Coordinates of C-alpha atoms in Angstrom, one line a residue:
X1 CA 20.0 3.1 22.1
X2 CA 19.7 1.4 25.2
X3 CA 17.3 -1.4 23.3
X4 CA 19.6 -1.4 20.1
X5 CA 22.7 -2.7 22.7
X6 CA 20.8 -5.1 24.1
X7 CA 19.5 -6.3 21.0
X8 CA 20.8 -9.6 19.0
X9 CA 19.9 -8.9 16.0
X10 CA 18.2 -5.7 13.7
X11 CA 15.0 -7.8 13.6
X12 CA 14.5 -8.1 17.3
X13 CA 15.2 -4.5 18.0
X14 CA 12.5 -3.3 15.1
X15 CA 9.7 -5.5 17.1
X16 CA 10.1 -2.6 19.6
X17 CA 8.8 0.0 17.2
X18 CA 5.4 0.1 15.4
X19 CA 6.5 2.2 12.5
X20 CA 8.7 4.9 10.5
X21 CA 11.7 1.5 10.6
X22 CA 14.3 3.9 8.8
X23 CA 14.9 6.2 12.0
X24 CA 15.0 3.3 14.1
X25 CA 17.4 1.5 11.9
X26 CA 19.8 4.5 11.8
X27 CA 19.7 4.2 15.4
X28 CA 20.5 0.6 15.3
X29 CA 22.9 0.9 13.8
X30 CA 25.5 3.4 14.9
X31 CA 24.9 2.3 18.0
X32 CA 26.4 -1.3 17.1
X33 CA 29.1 1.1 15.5
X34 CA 30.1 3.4 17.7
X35 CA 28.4 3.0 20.9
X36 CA 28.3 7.0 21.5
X37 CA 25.5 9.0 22.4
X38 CA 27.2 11.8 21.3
X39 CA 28.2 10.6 18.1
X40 CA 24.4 9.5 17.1
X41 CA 23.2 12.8 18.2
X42 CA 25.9 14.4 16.2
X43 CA 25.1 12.8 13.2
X44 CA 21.2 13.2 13.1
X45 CA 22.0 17.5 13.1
X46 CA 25.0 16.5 10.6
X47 CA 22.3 15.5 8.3
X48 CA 19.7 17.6 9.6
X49 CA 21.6 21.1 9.0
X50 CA 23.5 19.3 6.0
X51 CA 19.9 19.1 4.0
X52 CA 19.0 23.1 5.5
X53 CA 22.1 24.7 3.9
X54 CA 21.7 21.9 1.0
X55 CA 18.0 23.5 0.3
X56 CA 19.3 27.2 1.8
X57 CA 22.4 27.3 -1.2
X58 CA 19.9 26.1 -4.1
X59 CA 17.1 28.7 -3.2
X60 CA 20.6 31.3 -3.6
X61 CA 20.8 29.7 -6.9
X62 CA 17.3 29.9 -7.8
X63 CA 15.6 32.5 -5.8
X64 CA 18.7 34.7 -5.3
X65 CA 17.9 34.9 -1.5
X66 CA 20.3 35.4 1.6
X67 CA 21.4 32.4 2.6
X68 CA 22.5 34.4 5.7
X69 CA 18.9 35.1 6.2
X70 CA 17.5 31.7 5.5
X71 CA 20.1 30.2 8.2
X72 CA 19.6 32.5 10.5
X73 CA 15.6 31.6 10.7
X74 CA 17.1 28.2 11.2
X75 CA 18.6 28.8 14.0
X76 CA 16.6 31.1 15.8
X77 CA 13.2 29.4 14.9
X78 CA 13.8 25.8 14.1
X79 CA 17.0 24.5 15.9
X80 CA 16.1 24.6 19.3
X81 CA 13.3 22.7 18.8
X82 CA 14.9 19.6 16.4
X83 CA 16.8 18.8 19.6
X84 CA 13.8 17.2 21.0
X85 CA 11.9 17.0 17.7
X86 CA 14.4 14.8 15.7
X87 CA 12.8 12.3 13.9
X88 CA 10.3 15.1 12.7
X89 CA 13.1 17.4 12.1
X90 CA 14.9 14.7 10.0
X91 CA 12.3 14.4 8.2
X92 CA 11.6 17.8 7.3
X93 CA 15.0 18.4 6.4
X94 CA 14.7 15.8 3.6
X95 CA 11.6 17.2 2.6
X96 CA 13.4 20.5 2.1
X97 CA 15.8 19.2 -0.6
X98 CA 13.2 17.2 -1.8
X99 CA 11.2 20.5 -2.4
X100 CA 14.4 21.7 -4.2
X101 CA 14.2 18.7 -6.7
X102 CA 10.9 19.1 -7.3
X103 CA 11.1 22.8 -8.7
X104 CA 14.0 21.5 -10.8
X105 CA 11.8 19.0 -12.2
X106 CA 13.8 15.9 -10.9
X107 CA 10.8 14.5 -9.8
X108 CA 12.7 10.7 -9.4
X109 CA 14.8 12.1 -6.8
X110 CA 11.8 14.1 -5.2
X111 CA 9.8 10.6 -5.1
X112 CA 12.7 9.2 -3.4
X113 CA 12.8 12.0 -1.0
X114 CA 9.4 11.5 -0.1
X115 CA 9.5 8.6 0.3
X116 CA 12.2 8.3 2.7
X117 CA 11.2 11.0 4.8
X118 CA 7.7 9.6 4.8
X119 CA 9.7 6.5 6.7
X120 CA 11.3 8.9 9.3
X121 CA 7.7 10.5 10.0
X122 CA 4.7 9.3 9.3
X123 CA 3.7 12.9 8.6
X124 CA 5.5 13.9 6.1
X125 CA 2.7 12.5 3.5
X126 CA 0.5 15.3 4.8
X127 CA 3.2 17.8 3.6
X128 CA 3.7 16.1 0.1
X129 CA 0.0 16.2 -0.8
X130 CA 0.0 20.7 -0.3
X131 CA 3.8 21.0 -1.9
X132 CA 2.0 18.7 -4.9
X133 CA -0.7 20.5 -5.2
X134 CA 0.2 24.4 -5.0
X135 CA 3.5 22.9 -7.0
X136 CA 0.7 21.7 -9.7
X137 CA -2.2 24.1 -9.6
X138 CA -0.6 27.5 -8.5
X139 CA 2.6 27.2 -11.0
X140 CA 1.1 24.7 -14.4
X141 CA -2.3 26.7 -14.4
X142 CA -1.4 29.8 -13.2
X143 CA -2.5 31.4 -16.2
X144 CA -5.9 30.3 -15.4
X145 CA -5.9 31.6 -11.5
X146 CA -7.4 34.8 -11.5
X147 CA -7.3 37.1 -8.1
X148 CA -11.2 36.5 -7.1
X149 CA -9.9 32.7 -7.2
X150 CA -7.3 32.9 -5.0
X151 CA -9.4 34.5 -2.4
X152 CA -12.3 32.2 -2.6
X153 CA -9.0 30.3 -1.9
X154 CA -7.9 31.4 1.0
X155 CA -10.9 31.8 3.0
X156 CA -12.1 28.2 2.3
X157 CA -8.0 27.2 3.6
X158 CA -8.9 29.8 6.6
X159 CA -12.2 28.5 7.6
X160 CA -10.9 24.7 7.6
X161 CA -9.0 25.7 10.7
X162 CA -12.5 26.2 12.2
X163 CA -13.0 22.6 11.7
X164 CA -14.0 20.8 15.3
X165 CA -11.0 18.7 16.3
X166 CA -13.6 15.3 16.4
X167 CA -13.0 15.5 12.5
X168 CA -9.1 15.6 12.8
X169 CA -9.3 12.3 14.6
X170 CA -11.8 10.2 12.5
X171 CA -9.1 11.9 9.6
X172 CA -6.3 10.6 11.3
X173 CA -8.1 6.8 12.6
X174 CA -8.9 5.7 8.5
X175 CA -5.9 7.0 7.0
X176 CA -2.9 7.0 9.9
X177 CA -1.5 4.5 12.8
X178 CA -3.9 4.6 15.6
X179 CA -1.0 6.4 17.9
X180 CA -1.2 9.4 16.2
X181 CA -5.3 9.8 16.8
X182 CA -4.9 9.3 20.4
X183 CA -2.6 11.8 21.0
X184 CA -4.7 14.3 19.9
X185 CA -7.4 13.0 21.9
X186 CA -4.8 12.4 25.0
X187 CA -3.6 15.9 24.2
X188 CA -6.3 17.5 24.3
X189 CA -7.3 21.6 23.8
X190 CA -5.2 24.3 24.3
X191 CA -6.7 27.7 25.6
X192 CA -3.5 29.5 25.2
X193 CA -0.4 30.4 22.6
X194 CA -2.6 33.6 21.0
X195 CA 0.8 35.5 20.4
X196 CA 2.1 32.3 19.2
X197 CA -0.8 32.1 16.6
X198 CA -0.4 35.9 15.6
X199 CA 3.1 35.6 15.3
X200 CA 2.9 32.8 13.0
X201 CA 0.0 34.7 11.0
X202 CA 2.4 37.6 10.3
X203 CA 5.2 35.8 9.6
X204 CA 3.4 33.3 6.7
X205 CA 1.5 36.4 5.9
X206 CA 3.8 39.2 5.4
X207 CA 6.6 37.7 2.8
X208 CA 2.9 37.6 0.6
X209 CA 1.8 41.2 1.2
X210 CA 5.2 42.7 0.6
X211 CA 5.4 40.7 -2.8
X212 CA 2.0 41.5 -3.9
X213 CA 2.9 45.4 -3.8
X214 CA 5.4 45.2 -5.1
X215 CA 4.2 43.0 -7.7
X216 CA 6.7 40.7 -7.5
X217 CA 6.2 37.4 -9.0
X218 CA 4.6 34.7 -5.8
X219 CA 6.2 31.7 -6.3
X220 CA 3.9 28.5 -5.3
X221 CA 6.0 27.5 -2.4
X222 CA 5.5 30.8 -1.1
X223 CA 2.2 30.1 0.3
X224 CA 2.7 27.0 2.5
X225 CA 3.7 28.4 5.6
X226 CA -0.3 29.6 5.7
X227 CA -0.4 25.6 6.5
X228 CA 1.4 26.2 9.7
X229 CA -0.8 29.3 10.6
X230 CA -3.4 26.7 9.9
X231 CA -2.2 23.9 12.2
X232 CA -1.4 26.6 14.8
X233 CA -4.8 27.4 14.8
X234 CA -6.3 23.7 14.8
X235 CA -4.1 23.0 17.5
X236 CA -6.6 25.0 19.9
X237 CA -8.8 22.4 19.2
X238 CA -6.4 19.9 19.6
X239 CA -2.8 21.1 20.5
X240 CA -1.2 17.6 19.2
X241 CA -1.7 18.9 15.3
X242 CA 0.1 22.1 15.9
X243 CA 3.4 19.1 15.4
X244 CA 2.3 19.4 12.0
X245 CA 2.9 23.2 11.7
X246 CA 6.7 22.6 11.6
X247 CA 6.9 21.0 8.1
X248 CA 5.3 24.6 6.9
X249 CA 7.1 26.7 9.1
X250 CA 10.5 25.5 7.7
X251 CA 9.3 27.0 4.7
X252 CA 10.0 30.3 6.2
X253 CA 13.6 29.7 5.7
X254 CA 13.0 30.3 1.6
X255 CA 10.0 32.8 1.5
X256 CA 11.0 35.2 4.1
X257 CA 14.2 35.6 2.7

């Protein structure tokens, strides 16, 4: 904001920032606006919160859950942290509805979700690519998806959070701004947050086991917080990818509920 005042025009202001230009123009410009702190800040969790009971009141629709329930996961697990985290938080948020027009089959609208929330956070690509794919392969073919599939599965997802964190960063150098690599190498290892990790396992774990006995029917979206288990876990190797655990544990919001 501070830049943004100072700054003659939109142009000049951008040069400051290397990428993801849609948060930065937001800022830019209700700062020329309004000149309020408190009015940016207010507006980023307006349309953060707006896009959680957006994607909270269509699972009611769809899903029949507890909306309740799904806000109350919010609040205690997510909102806290999308005060610090809000250009990631945005950007999940949009993700979220986008999700929602993507099991409607609006898939325009989910493109353009994508896209823009690809534009708030670089990361948000890496949680399109999973949402496409279990979206594609667990809900189209599920007819050919036996059990002994799905395990083979899950421990080939399982032991690729075993993968040494060098391979994370030559992932992240080819495909991603260079920034994002040397965090994780600045970052470095992290020999703590085991209760962390096993309360993230239970949580992404247990909505699964309670469906599966009582053979209700898994939906495909059901199984992506095991991608925040998973960044948890990679995150020991190098703590700057467990950022990319919160895309999946917004999730939690639908399939605990």
């Amino acid at each position: 904001m501070k830049w943004a005042k100072g700054a003659s025009d939109i142009n000049v202001f951008l040069k400051y920032f290397d990428g993801e230009f849609l948060f930065y123009s937001f800022i830019y410009l209700f700062t020329k606006l309004f000149n309020s702190q408190a009015i940016v800040l207010f507006t980023i969790h307006l349309i953060i919160i707006s896009n959680w009971l957006f994607f909270l009141f269509q699972s009611k629709k769809i899903f029949n859950i507890s909306i309740c329930f799904g806000y109350a996961i919010a609040l205690f697990y997510l909102y806290n942290q999308s005060l610090t985290v809000m250009r990631q938080s945005i950007a999940v948020s949009l993700t979220l509805s986008s999700l929602i027009f993507l099991i409607k089959k609006k898939y325009i609208k989910f493109v353009i979700l994508t896209i823009a929330s690809t534009m708030l956070h670089t990361s948000s690509i890496i949680v399109a690519i999973p949402i496409l794919f279990f979206y594609c392969f667990f809900n189209e073919s599920q007819h050919i998806i036996n059990e002994k599939k799905k395990v083979v599965f899950g421990l080939i997802f399982f032991s690729a959070a075993f993968i040494p964190a060098t391979t994370y960063i030559s992932f992240f150098s080819v495909y991603f701004d260079q920034k994002y690599s040397d965090r994780i190498v600045q970052y470095g290892s992290n020999s703590g947050g085991v209760l962390t990790l096993i309360f993230v396992a239970c949580i992404s774990v247990v909505p699964l086991i309670i469906c599966y006995k009582k053979r209700i029917c898994l939906e495909p979206f059901m199984y992506l917080p095991l991608f925040s288990f998973f960044f948890q876990f990679a995150g020991r190797n190098a703590i700057y990818l467990t950022r990319l655990s919160l895309p999946f544990s917004a999730i939690l919001m639908l399939s605990l509920p």
